[in-house]
CSV table of C-alpha atoms (C1' of nucleotides) in Angstrom, one decimal:
chain,number,residue,atom,x,y,z
A,1,UNK,CA,0.0,-9.1,21.4
A,2,UNK,CA,2.1,-6.1,22.1
A,3,UNK,CA,4.0,-6.5,25.3
A,4,UNK,CA,5.6,-9.9,25.6
A,5,UNK,CA,3.5,-11.8,28.0
A,6,UNK,CA,6.5,-13.7,29.4
A,7,UNK,CA,8.2,-10.4,30.1
A,8,UNK,CA,5.2,-9.1,31.9
A,9,UNK,CA,5.0,-12.3,34.0
A,10,UNK,CA,8.6,-11.9,35.1
A,11,UNK,CA,8.7,-8.1,35.3
A,12,UNK,CA,5.3,-6.9,36.4
A,13,UNK,CA,6.8,-3.9,38.2
A,14,UNK,CA,8.5,-2.6,35.1
A,15,UNK,CA,5.2,-2.7,33.2
A,16,UNK,CA,3.3,-1.1,36.1
A,17,UNK,CA,5.8,1.7,36.2
A,18,UNK,CA,5.6,2.2,32.4
A,19,UNK,CA,1.8,2.4,32.5
A,20,UNK,CA,1.9,4.8,35.4
A,21,UNK,CA,4.4,7.1,33.6
A,22,UNK,CA,2.1,7.3,30.6
A,23,UNK,CA,-0.9,8.0,32.8
A,24,UNK,CA,-2.6,4.8,31.8
A,25,UNK,CA,-4.3,2.0,33.5
A,26,UNK,CA,-1.9,0.2,36.0
A,27,UNK,CA,-4.4,-2.4,37.2
A,28,UNK,CA,-4.4,-3.9,33.8
A,29,UNK,CA,-1.1,-5.5,34.7
A,30,UNK,CA,-2.6,-7.5,37.5
A,31,UNK,CA,-5.7,-8.4,35.5
A,32,UNK,CA,-3.5,-9.8,32.9
A,33,UNK,CA,-1.4,-11.8,35.3
A,34,UNK,CA,-4.5,-13.3,36.8
A,35,UNK,CA,-6.1,-14.3,33.5
A,36,UNK,CA,-2.9,-15.5,32.1
A,37,UNK,CA,-2.8,-18.1,34.9
A,38,UNK,CA,-6.3,-19.2,34.1
A,39,UNK,CA,-5.4,-19.4,30.5
A,40,UNK,CA,-2.4,-21.6,31.0
A,41,UNK,CA,-4.5,-24.0,33.1
A,42,UNK,CA,-7.1,-24.1,30.4
A,43,UNK,CA,-4.5,-24.9,27.8
A,44,UNK,CA,-3.0,-27.7,29.9
A,45,UNK,CA,-6.5,-29.2,30.4
A,46,UNK,CA,-7.4,-29.1,26.8
A,47,UNK,CA,-4.1,-30.5,25.7
A,48,UNK,CA,-4.3,-33.4,28.1
A,49,UNK,CA,-7.8,-34.3,26.9
A,50,UNK,CA,-6.8,-33.9,23.3
A,51,UNK,CA,-3.8,-36.2,23.8
A,52,UNK,CA,-6.1,-38.8,25.2
A,53,UNK,CA,-8.5,-38.4,22.3
A,54,UNK,CA,-5.7,-38.7,19.7
A,55,UNK,CA,-4.5,-42.0,21.2
A,56,UNK,CA,-8.0,-43.4,21.5
A,57,UNK,CA,-8.9,-42.4,18.0
A,58,UNK,CA,-5.9,-44.3,16.7
A,59,UNK,CA,-7.0,-47.5,18.5
A,60,UNK,CA,-10.5,-47.1,17.1
A,61,UNK,CA,-9.1,-47.2,13.6
A,62,UNK,CA,-7.2,-50.4,14.4
A,63,UNK,CA,-10.0,-52.2,16.2
A,64,UNK,CA,-12.7,-54.4,14.7
A,65,UNK,CA,-16.1,-55.8,15.6
A,66,UNK,CA,-17.4,-55.6,19.2
A,67,UNK,CA,-14.2,-54.1,20.4
A,68,UNK,CA,-14.6,-51.3,18.0
A,69,UNK,CA,-18.2,-50.6,19.1
A,70,UNK,CA,-17.1,-50.4,22.8
A,71,UNK,CA,-14.2,-48.0,22.0
A,72,UNK,CA,-16.5,-45.8,19.9
A,73,UNK,CA,-18.8,-45.3,22.9
A,74,UNK,CA,-15.8,-44.1,25.0
A,75,UNK,CA,-14.5,-42.0,22.2
A,76,UNK,CA,-17.8,-40.2,21.7
A,77,UNK,CA,-18.0,-39.2,25.4
A,78,UNK,CA,-14.4,-38.0,25.3
A,79,UNK,CA,-15.0,-35.9,22.2
A,80,UNK,CA,-17.6,-33.9,24.0
A,81,UNK,CA,-15.2,-33.2,26.8
A,82,UNK,CA,-12.5,-32.1,24.4
A,83,UNK,CA,-15.0,-29.8,22.7
A,84,UNK,CA,-15.9,-28.2,26.0
A,85,UNK,CA,-12.3,-27.8,27.1
A,86,UNK,CA,-11.4,-26.3,23.7
A,87,UNK,CA,-14.1,-23.6,23.7
A,88,UNK,CA,-13.1,-22.7,27.3
A,89,UNK,CA,-9.5,-22.4,26.2
A,90,UNK,CA,-10.4,-20.3,23.1
A,91,UNK,CA,-12.6,-18.0,25.3
A,92,UNK,CA,-9.9,-17.3,27.9
A,93,UNK,CA,-7.3,-16.9,25.2
A,94,UNK,CA,-9.4,-14.2,23.5
A,95,UNK,CA,-10.0,-12.4,26.8
A,96,UNK,CA,-6.3,-12.4,27.5
A,97,UNK,CA,-5.5,-11.1,24.1
A,98,UNK,CA,-8.0,-8.2,24.4
A,99,UNK,CA,-6.4,-7.2,27.7
A,100,UNK,CA,-2.9,-7.4,26.4
A,101,UNK,CA,-3.8,-5.3,23.4
A,102,UNK,CA,-4.8,-2.5,25.7
A,103,UNK,CA,-1.3,-2.2,27.1
A,104,UNK,CA,1.0,0.5,25.7
A,105,UNK,CA,4.6,-0.1,24.8
A,106,UNK,CA,7.1,-0.1,27.6
A,107,UNK,CA,8.6,3.3,28.2
A,108,UNK,CA,12.3,3.9,27.6
A,109,UNK,CA,13.7,4.6,31.0
A,110,UNK,CA,15.4,7.7,29.5
A,111,UNK,CA,12.2,9.3,28.3
A,112,UNK,CA,11.1,12.3,30.4
A,113,UNK,CA,8.1,11.6,32.6
A,114,UNK,CA,5.1,13.9,32.4
A,115,UNK,CA,2.5,15.4,30.1
A,116,UNK,CA,2.7,17.4,26.9
A,117,UNK,CA,4.5,20.4,28.6
A,118,UNK,CA,7.1,18.2,30.2
A,119,UNK,CA,9.3,17.6,27.2
A,120,UNK,CA,13.0,18.2,27.5
A,121,UNK,CA,14.7,20.4,24.9
A,122,UNK,CA,17.8,18.6,23.6
A,123,UNK,CA,19.3,21.3,21.4
A,124,UNK,CA,18.7,24.5,19.4
A,125,UNK,CA,20.1,24.7,15.9
A,126,UNK,CA,20.3,28.0,14.1
A,127,UNK,CA,19.1,31.4,15.2
A,128,UNK,CA,15.7,32.9,14.6
A,129,UNK,CA,15.9,35.7,12.1
A,130,UNK,CA,15.7,39.2,13.4
A,131,UNK,CA,13.1,40.8,11.2
A,132,UNK,CA,13.4,44.2,13.0
A,133,UNK,CA,17.0,44.3,12.0
A,134,UNK,CA,16.0,43.5,8.4
A,135,UNK,CA,13.6,46.4,8.6
A,136,UNK,CA,10.2,44.7,7.9
A,137,UNK,CA,7.4,42.9,9.6
A,138,UNK,CA,7.2,39.2,8.5
A,139,UNK,CA,4.1,38.1,6.7
A,140,UNK,CA,2.5,34.8,7.6
A,141,UNK,CA,2.4,31.9,5.2
A,142,UNK,CA,-1.2,32.4,4.3
A,143,UNK,CA,-0.5,35.9,3.0
A,144,UNK,CA,2.8,34.9,1.4
A,145,UNK,CA,1.0,31.9,-0.2
A,146,UNK,CA,-1.5,34.3,-1.8
A,147,UNK,CA,1.1,36.7,-3.0
A,148,UNK,CA,3.0,33.9,-4.6
A,149,UNK,CA,0.0,32.1,-6.0
A,150,UNK,CA,1.2,29.1,-4.0
A,151,UNK,CA,-1.6,28.3,-1.5
A,152,UNK,CA,-5.3,28.7,-1.9
A,153,UNK,CA,-7.2,28.0,1.4
A,154,UNK,CA,-10.4,29.8,0.4
A,155,UNK,CA,-11.1,27.6,-2.5
A,156,UNK,CA,-9.9,24.6,-0.5
A,157,UNK,CA,-12.7,25.3,2.0
A,158,UNK,CA,-15.2,25.9,-0.7
A,159,UNK,CA,-14.6,22.5,-2.3
A,160,UNK,CA,-13.6,20.3,0.6
A,161,UNK,CA,-14.4,22.1,3.8
A,162,UNK,CA,-12.3,23.5,6.6
A,163,UNK,CA,-8.7,22.5,6.9
A,164,UNK,CA,-8.5,21.9,3.1
A,165,UNK,CA,-6.3,23.8,0.6
A,166,UNK,CA,-5.0,23.9,-2.9
A,167,UNK,CA,-1.3,24.0,-3.6
A,168,UNK,CA,-0.9,25.9,-6.9
A,169,UNK,CA,1.9,27.1,-9.1
A,170,UNK,CA,5.0,27.7,-6.9
A,171,UNK,CA,3.3,25.8,-4.1
A,172,UNK,CA,2.8,22.7,-6.2
A,173,UNK,CA,6.3,23.0,-7.6
A,174,UNK,CA,7.6,23.3,-4.0
A,175,UNK,CA,6.1,20.0,-3.1
A,176,UNK,CA,7.6,18.2,-6.0
A,177,UNK,CA,11.0,19.8,-5.2
A,178,UNK,CA,10.8,18.8,-1.5
A,179,UNK,CA,9.7,15.3,-2.3
A,180,UNK,CA,12.5,14.8,-4.9
A,181,UNK,CA,15.1,16.2,-2.6
A,182,UNK,CA,13.8,14.0,0.3
A,183,UNK,CA,13.8,10.8,-1.8
A,184,UNK,CA,17.2,11.6,-3.2
A,185,UNK,CA,18.6,11.9,0.4
A,186,UNK,CA,16.8,8.8,1.5
A,187,UNK,CA,18.3,6.8,-1.4
A,188,UNK,CA,21.8,8.0,-0.3
A,189,UNK,CA,21.1,6.7,3.2
A,190,UNK,CA,20.1,3.2,2.0
A,191,UNK,CA,16.3,3.6,1.9
A,192,UNK,CA,14.1,1.8,-0.6
A,193,UNK,CA,11.6,4.3,-2.0
A,194,UNK,CA,8.0,3.1,-1.7
A,195,UNK,CA,4.6,4.4,-2.8
A,196,UNK,CA,2.3,2.5,-0.5
A,197,UNK,CA,-1.5,2.0,-0.4
A,198,UNK,CA,-3.2,4.6,1.7
A,199,UNK,CA,-6.4,2.6,2.0
A,200,UNK,CA,-5.7,-0.3,4.3
A,201,UNK,CA,-7.6,-3.0,6.1
A,202,UNK,CA,-8.4,-3.1,9.9
A,203,UNK,CA,-5.5,-5.5,10.7
A,204,UNK,CA,-2.9,-3.1,9.4
A,205,UNK,CA,-4.4,-0.3,11.4
A,206,UNK,CA,-4.8,-2.4,14.5
A,207,UNK,CA,-1.3,-3.8,14.3
A,208,UNK,CA,0.4,-0.4,14.1
A,209,UNK,CA,-1.6,0.7,17.1
A,210,UNK,CA,-3.8,3.4,15.6
A,211,UNK,CA,-7.1,1.9,16.6
A,212,UNK,CA,-6.5,2.6,20.3
A,213,UNK,CA,-6.6,6.1,21.6
A,214,UNK,CA,-5.8,7.5,18.2
A,215,UNK,CA,-8.9,6.0,16.6
A,216,UNK,CA,-10.8,9.3,16.7
A,217,UNK,CA,-8.4,10.8,14.2
A,218,UNK,CA,-8.7,8.0,11.6
A,219,UNK,CA,-11.0,8.2,8.6
A,220,UNK,CA,-12.9,5.0,8.1
A,221,UNK,CA,-14.8,3.9,5.0
A,222,UNK,CA,-17.5,1.9,6.6
A,223,UNK,CA,-19.1,0.5,3.6
A,224,UNK,CA,-15.9,-1.4,2.6
A,225,UNK,CA,-14.4,-1.8,6.0
A,226,UNK,CA,-11.1,0.0,5.1
A,227,UNK,CA,-9.3,2.9,6.6
A,228,UNK,CA,-7.5,5.9,5.2
A,229,UNK,CA,-4.0,6.1,6.7
A,230,UNK,CA,-2.8,9.0,8.7
A,231,UNK,CA,0.8,8.2,7.8
A,232,UNK,CA,2.5,5.8,5.5
A,233,UNK,CA,4.0,4.3,8.7
A,234,UNK,CA,0.9,2.1,8.7
A,235,UNK,CA,1.3,0.5,5.2
A,236,UNK,CA,5.1,0.4,5.6
A,237,UNK,CA,5.0,-1.4,8.9
A,238,UNK,CA,2.2,-3.8,7.7
A,239,UNK,CA,4.1,-4.5,4.5
A,240,UNK,CA,5.9,-7.4,6.2
A,241,UNK,CA,3.0,-8.5,8.3
A,242,UNK,CA,3.2,-12.3,9.1
A,243,UNK,CA,6.7,-12.5,7.6
A,244,UNK,CA,10.1,-13.6,8.9
A,245,UNK,CA,12.9,-11.4,7.7
A,246,UNK,CA,16.4,-12.6,7.2
A,247,UNK,CA,18.9,-11.2,9.7
A,248,UNK,CA,21.5,-10.3,7.1
A,249,UNK,CA,19.1,-8.0,5.4
A,250,UNK,CA,18.7,-5.8,8.5
A,251,UNK,CA,18.3,-3.0,8.9
A,252,UNK,CA,15.6,-2.7,6.2
A,253,UNK,CA,14.8,0.9,5.5
A,254,UNK,CA,11.9,2.2,3.5
A,255,UNK,CA,11.0,5.8,2.5
A,256,UNK,CA,7.3,6.0,1.9
A,257,UNK,CA,5.8,8.9,-0.1
A,258,UNK,CA,2.0,9.1,0.4
A,259,UNK,CA,-1.0,11.2,1.2
A,260,UNK,CA,-2.0,11.2,4.8
A,261,UNK,CA,-5.5,11.7,6.1
A,262,UNK,CA,-6.4,13.0,9.6
A,263,UNK,CA,-9.8,13.8,11.0
A,264,UNK,CA,-8.3,16.3,13.5
A,265,UNK,CA,-11.2,15.6,15.8
A,266,UNK,CA,-11.1,17.8,18.9
A,267,UNK,CA,-8.8,20.5,17.5
A,268,UNK,CA,-11.5,23.0,16.5
A,269,UNK,CA,-9.8,26.0,18.0
A,270,UNK,CA,-6.3,25.1,17.1
A,271,UNK,CA,-4.4,26.3,14.0
A,272,UNK,CA,-7.5,27.3,12.1
A,273,UNK,CA,-5.5,29.6,9.9
A,274,UNK,CA,-3.4,28.3,7.0
A,275,UNK,CA,-2.0,24.9,6.4
A,276,UNK,CA,-0.3,24.0,9.7
A,277,UNK,CA,-3.1,21.5,10.6
A,278,UNK,CA,-5.0,20.0,7.7
A,279,UNK,CA,-7.1,16.9,6.8
A,280,UNK,CA,-4.9,15.8,3.9
A,281,UNK,CA,-1.3,16.3,3.1
A,282,UNK,CA,1.7,14.5,1.6
A,283,UNK,CA,4.6,13.2,3.5
A,284,UNK,CA,7.9,11.3,3.0
A,285,UNK,CA,8.2,8.9,5.9
A,286,UNK,CA,11.3,6.9,6.9
A,287,UNK,CA,10.6,3.4,8.3
A,288,UNK,CA,13.1,1.0,9.6
A,289,UNK,CA,13.1,-2.7,10.6
A,290,UNK,CA,16.1,-3.6,12.7
A,291,UNK,CA,17.3,-5.9,15.5
A,292,UNK,CA,16.1,-4.7,18.9
A,293,UNK,CA,19.6,-4.2,20.2
A,294,UNK,CA,20.3,-1.8,17.3
A,295,UNK,CA,17.1,0.2,17.8
A,296,UNK,CA,18.5,3.0,19.9
A,297,UNK,CA,21.3,3.6,17.4
A,298,UNK,CA,18.9,3.5,14.5
A,299,UNK,CA,16.6,6.0,16.3
A,300,UNK,CA,19.6,8.4,16.5
A,301,UNK,CA,20.3,7.9,12.8
A,302,UNK,CA,16.7,8.7,11.9
A,303,UNK,CA,16.9,11.9,14.0
A,304,UNK,CA,20.1,12.9,12.4
A,305,UNK,CA,18.6,12.5,8.9
A,306,UNK,CA,15.7,14.6,10.0
A,307,UNK,CA,18.1,17.3,11.2
A,308,UNK,CA,20.1,17.1,8.0
A,309,UNK,CA,16.9,17.9,6.1
A,310,UNK,CA,16.1,20.9,8.3
A,311,UNK,CA,19.7,22.1,8.0
A,312,UNK,CA,19.5,21.8,4.2
A,313,UNK,CA,16.3,23.9,4.3
A,314,UNK,CA,18.3,26.5,6.4
A,315,UNK,CA,15.6,26.7,9.0
A,316,UNK,CA,16.2,27.3,12.7
A,317,UNK,CA,14.8,24.6,14.9
A,318,UNK,CA,15.0,22.8,18.2
A,319,UNK,CA,14.9,19.1,19.1
A,320,UNK,CA,12.8,17.9,21.9
A,321,UNK,CA,12.6,14.6,23.9
A,322,UNK,CA,8.8,14.1,24.1
A,323,UNK,CA,7.5,13.3,27.6
A,324,UNK,CA,5.9,10.0,28.5
A,325,UNK,CA,2.3,11.1,28.6
A,326,UNK,CA,2.5,12.4,25.0
A,327,UNK,CA,4.1,9.5,23.3
A,328,UNK,CA,1.5,7.5,21.5
A,329,UNK,CA,0.9,3.9,22.5
A,330,UNK,CA,3.5,2.3,20.2
A,331,UNK,CA,6.5,4.5,21.0
A,332,UNK,CA,9.0,3.8,23.7
A,333,UNK,CA,10.6,7.2,23.0
A,334,UNK,CA,10.0,10.0,20.6
A,335,UNK,CA,12.0,13.0,19.4
A,336,UNK,CA,10.3,15.9,17.7
A,337,UNK,CA,11.9,18.6,15.6
A,338,UNK,CA,10.2,21.9,15.9
A,339,UNK,CA,10.9,24.6,13.3
A,340,UNK,CA,10.9,28.3,14.2
A,341,UNK,CA,7.8,30.0,12.8
A,342,UNK,CA,8.5,33.7,12.8
A,343,UNK,CA,4.9,35.0,12.8
A,344,UNK,CA,3.9,32.8,15.6
A,345,UNK,CA,7.1,33.5,17.5
A,346,UNK,CA,7.2,29.8,18.4
A,347,UNK,CA,8.7,26.5,17.5
A,348,UNK,CA,6.2,24.2,15.8
A,349,UNK,CA,6.5,20.5,15.2
A,350,UNK,CA,7.6,19.6,11.7
A,351,UNK,CA,9.0,16.1,12.0
A,352,UNK,CA,8.8,13.4,14.6
A,353,UNK,CA,10.7,10.1,15.1
A,354,UNK,CA,9.6,7.2,17.3
A,355,UNK,CA,11.3,4.0,18.4
A,356,UNK,CA,8.5,1.4,18.7
A,357,UNK,CA,10.9,-1.4,19.7
A,358,UNK,CA,9.1,-4.7,19.3
A,359,UNK,CA,5.6,-3.4,20.0
A,360,UNK,CA,4.3,-3.1,16.4
A,361,UNK,CA,6.2,-6.1,15.2
A,362,UNK,CA,4.6,-8.3,17.8
A,363,UNK,CA,1.2,-7.2,16.9
A,364,UNK,CA,1.9,-7.5,13.2
A,365,UNK,CA,3.7,-10.8,13.6
A,366,UNK,CA,6.9,-9.7,12.1
A,367,UNK,CA,10.1,-11.5,13.2
A,368,UNK,CA,13.7,-12.0,11.9
A,369,UNK,CA,15.7,-15.1,11.7
A,370,UNK,CA,19.4,-15.7,12.3
A,371,UNK,CA,21.4,-18.8,13.1
A,372,UNK,CA,19.9,-19.1,16.6
A,373,UNK,CA,16.3,-19.0,15.4
A,374,UNK,CA,13.5,-16.5,15.0
A,375,UNK,CA,13.3,-13.4,17.2
A,376,UNK,CA,11.3,-10.3,17.7
A,377,UNK,CA,12.2,-7.4,15.4
A,378,UNK,CA,12.1,-3.7,16.2
A,379,UNK,CA,10.4,-1.0,14.1
A,380,UNK,CA,11.1,2.7,14.0
A,381,UNK,CA,9.7,5.6,12.0
A,382,UNK,CA,10.6,9.2,11.4
A,383,UNK,CA,9.3,12.0,9.2
A,384,UNK,CA,11.7,13.1,6.5
A,385,UNK,CA,9.3,15.8,5.3
A,386,UNK,CA,5.7,16.7,5.9
A,387,UNK,CA,4.9,19.0,3.0
A,388,UNK,CA,2.6,21.7,4.3
A,389,UNK,CA,4.4,22.4,7.5
A,390,UNK,CA,7.7,22.5,5.6
A,391,UNK,CA,6.3,24.9,3.1
A,392,UNK,CA,5.1,27.1,6.0
A,393,UNK,CA,8.6,27.1,7.5
A,394,UNK,CA,10.3,27.9,4.2
A,395,UNK,CA,8.0,30.7,3.2
A,396,UNK,CA,8.0,32.4,6.5
A,397,UNK,CA,11.7,32.1,7.3
A,398,UNK,CA,13.0,32.9,3.8
A,399,UNK,CA,10.7,35.8,2.9
A,400,UNK,CA,11.8,39.1,1.7
A,401,UNK,CA,10.2,42.5,2.4
A,402,UNK,CA,8.3,42.5,-0.9
A,403,UNK,CA,6.8,39.0,-0.3
A,404,UNK,CA,9.2,37.1,-2.6
A,405,UNK,CA,10.8,34.1,-1.0
A,406,UNK,CA,14.4,32.9,-1.4
A,407,UNK,CA,14.8,29.2,-2.2
A,408,UNK,CA,17.3,27.2,0.0
A,409,UNK,CA,20.3,26.2,-2.0
A,410,UNK,CA,19.6,22.5,-1.6
A,411,UNK,CA,16.2,22.9,-3.3
A,412,UNK,CA,17.3,25.2,-6.1
A,413,UNK,CA,18.3,22.3,-8.5
A,414,UNK,CA,14.9,20.7,-8.0
A,415,UNK,CA,12.9,23.9,-8.3
A,416,UNK,CA,15.0,25.4,-11.1
A,417,UNK,CA,15.0,28.8,-9.5
A,418,UNK,CA,16.6,30.7,-6.6
A,419,UNK,CA,13.6,32.8,-5.8
A,420,UNK,CA,9.8,32.5,-5.7
A,421,UNK,CA,8.3,35.5,-7.4
A,422,UNK,CA,5.0,37.3,-6.9
A,423,UNK,CA,2.2,36.5,-9.3
B,1,G,C1',-21.5,-7.4,-10.9
B,2,G,C1',-21.9,-12.8,-13.3
B,3,A,C1',-19.5,-17.9,-14.5
B,4,G,C1',-15.5,-21.3,-13.6
B,5,G,C1',-10.6,-22.8,-11.5
B,6,A,C1',-7.0,-22.4,-7.6
B,7,U,C1',-4.8,-21.7,-2.4
B,8,U,C1',-0.3,-27.8,1.1
B,9,C,C1',6.6,-27.1,4.7
B,10,G,C1',11.7,-21.1,0.9
B,11,C,C1',10.0,-22.6,-4.5
B,12,A,C1',7.4,-26.5,-7.5
B,13,U,C1',4.2,-30.3,-6.4
B,14,A,C1',2.0,-35.4,-4.2
B,15,G,C1',-1.8,-36.6,-1.0
B,16,C,C1',-8.8,-36.6,-1.7
B,17,G,C1',-11.5,-39.7,6.0
B,18,G,C1',-7.4,-43.1,10.2
B,19,C,C1',-0.7,-45.8,8.3
B,20,C,C1',-0.2,-37.5,7.1
B,21,G,C1',3.0,-32.6,10.5
B,22,A,C1',2.6,-34.4,5.8
B,23,G,C1',5.9,-37.9,0.4
B,24,U,C1',8.9,-36.2,-3.9
B,25,G,C1',12.0,-32.6,-6.7
B,26,C,C1',14.6,-28.1,-6.4
B,27,G,C1',16.9,-24.8,-3.1
B,28,C,C1',19.6,-24.3,1.5
B,29,A,C1',23.0,-26.1,5.7
B,30,C,C1',26.5,-29.6,7.5
B,31,G,C1',29.4,-34.0,6.5
B,32,C,C1',31.8,-37.8,3.2
B,33,U,C1',34.2,-38.1,-1.5
B,34,U,C1',38.1,-34.9,-4.5
B,35,G,C1',44.6,-32.0,-5.9
B,36,G,C1',40.4,-28.5,-6.4
B,37,A,C1',35.5,-28.1,-8.3
B,38,A,C1',31.2,-30.3,-10.4
B,39,A,C1',28.7,-34.7,-10.0
B,40,G,C1',27.6,-38.4,-6.5
B,41,C,C1',26.5,-40.2,-1.5
B,42,G,C1',24.7,-39.3,3.6
B,43,U,C1',22.3,-36.2,7.3
B,44,G,C1',19.3,-32.2,8.4
B,45,U,C1',15.9,-28.3,6.7
B,46,A,C1',8.5,-24.7,9.5
B,47,U,C1',6.1,-21.8,13.2
B,48,A,C1',3.7,-21.0,17.8
B,49,G,C1',2.1,-22.6,22.7
B,50,G,C1',2.5,-25.6,27.3
B,51,G,C1',6.3,-28.2,30.3
B,52,A,C1',12.2,-28.2,34.7
B,53,A,C1',12.7,-32.0,31.1
B,54,A,C1',11.3,-36.3,28.4
B,55,C,C1',7.7,-34.8,25.6
B,56,C,C1',2.9,-33.0,24.4
B,57,U,C1',-0.5,-29.7,21.7
B,58,A,C1',-1.9,-26.6,17.6
B,59,U,C1',-1.3,-25.0,12.5
B,60,C,C1',-2.1,-28.0,4.9
B,61,G,C1',-5.5,-19.5,2.9
B,62,A,C1',-9.1,-17.9,7.3
B,63,G,C1',-13.5,-19.1,10.2
B,64,G,C1',-17.4,-22.5,11.3
B,65,G,C1',-19.7,-27.6,10.7
B,66,U,C1',-20.0,-33.1,10.1
B,67,U,C1',-17.2,-37.4,12.5
B,68,C,C1',-14.5,-41.4,17.6
B,69,A,C1',-11.0,-39.3,13.8
B,70,A,C1',-10.4,-34.0,8.6
B,71,A,C1',-5.0,-31.6,4.3
B,72,U,C1',-9.0,-34.9,2.7
B,73,C,C1',-16.4,-34.2,3.3
B,74,C,C1',-20.0,-29.7,3.9
B,75,C,C1',-20.9,-24.2,4.6
B,76,U,C1',-19.2,-19.0,4.9
B,77,C,C1',-15.3,-15.5,3.9
B,78,A,C1',-10.5,-13.7,1.8
B,79,U,C1',-6.9,-13.7,-2.0
B,80,C,C1',-5.2,-15.1,-6.9
B,81,C,C1',-6.1,-16.8,-12.1
B,82,U,C1',-9.4,-17.3,-16.6
B,83,C,C1',-13.8,-15.8,-19.3
B,84,C,C1',-18.2,-12.3,-19.6
B,85,G,C1',-20.3,-7.4,-18.3
B,86,C,C1',-19.2,-2.4,-16.7
B,87,C,C1',-15.8,1.7,-16.4
B,88,A,C1',-11.2,4.0,-17.9
RNA sequence: GGAGGAUUCGCAUAGCGGCCGAGUGCGCACGCUUGGAAAGCGUGUAUAGGGAAACCUAUCGAGGGUUCAAAUCCCUCAUCCUCCGCCA
């Protein structure tokens, strides 16, 4: 399930409003309410018959002789009825489940309503550099990557097709430095570092909500019925699938480092140059399990840690509150951080944090337990660093007239140098 | 890829057609006992669904089958362990 069916039964208007805000199917709500009633009737009927059968079966065991023969005849007839009622119940339950799975998460009432363009800018941090004042035209990351021997997109395309690349020399070292710095900050903030599987089974994919509208962007290995994850959010969320977590351990925070795979279907014209949009990249992802009542606070914390990272990289950026139509089915609210990319004269998404409330947890059957019993848990995720886009931002923002690039102070200990030199 | 074994309530196990939602030990919680603690004693200790409630229903890796009745019998699948092969 995703939305709590009891909640839906009692607050159908709230669910309708949410679906409408996302630009998704509103009628679904009424279809579900209708079939839910049929389902409950079917359950009641099955259970009544089953109860009768259980009682009768017990008396068969105790009876002897003629009495037993007579009871057996009755019991046989009843068994058929039970079987019929049971398959009816199973059928209706499955139909209900399929419909409920189509519902997206309930929108946060504070999330802006609208499409991709209707985001609200929350703040700007830092000032885009004035290259005119510095007296040179900025080079883009592709050119810088070549001069530094850091990025090789031509050979990437030769070997693996479009949207593929090699990180070499300083580029590869930059990745290691970024990952090490990210993991070190995550450790400070109470995260457990994780290297998760990137090849997962359908239930993990389904549970995290990536087989809905997002399915087009997922690589599937048909022969073995497994998927390549587009983010370590998937294995991190599914890690506790079918588990009950102890309340006193919450929040549980994981920092996953993994490769991410995206088909990028339907983006043919977009970002064809460089490594802004690629089929494979590495990323450090924050993931948190917490009590639903703490989720909003946790979301703010994730956002703050993302900001801390950008600040440490000394890159100007803005924070946006993503609008309802552009949220993804799991998220109730999403904040993106967009870094300033000088050669594009634009802010481009580098990290993103979503509050999924109980949506994923309900589908993955993850709960927590305290003194009062077991309850729904909330999940949240946020990018600490997505390597290629961060490399783009660093190269372009910190370049010098000769093509060398200054290394942000925070990265210098990890990279062992203050400047990337030409090769 | 081939052969065998396993999968039961947090953990370890018992159960091999009805008296089993399930016994025992450990663990855990509460209480008694104690100057305090340990030991001892007692009680409790899954999850989900339906119902206003009493209560009922489901779940012994998953799914199907046999049967009036399945943890127990049969089939399929998954995972783990051991051995063989292959690869590193």
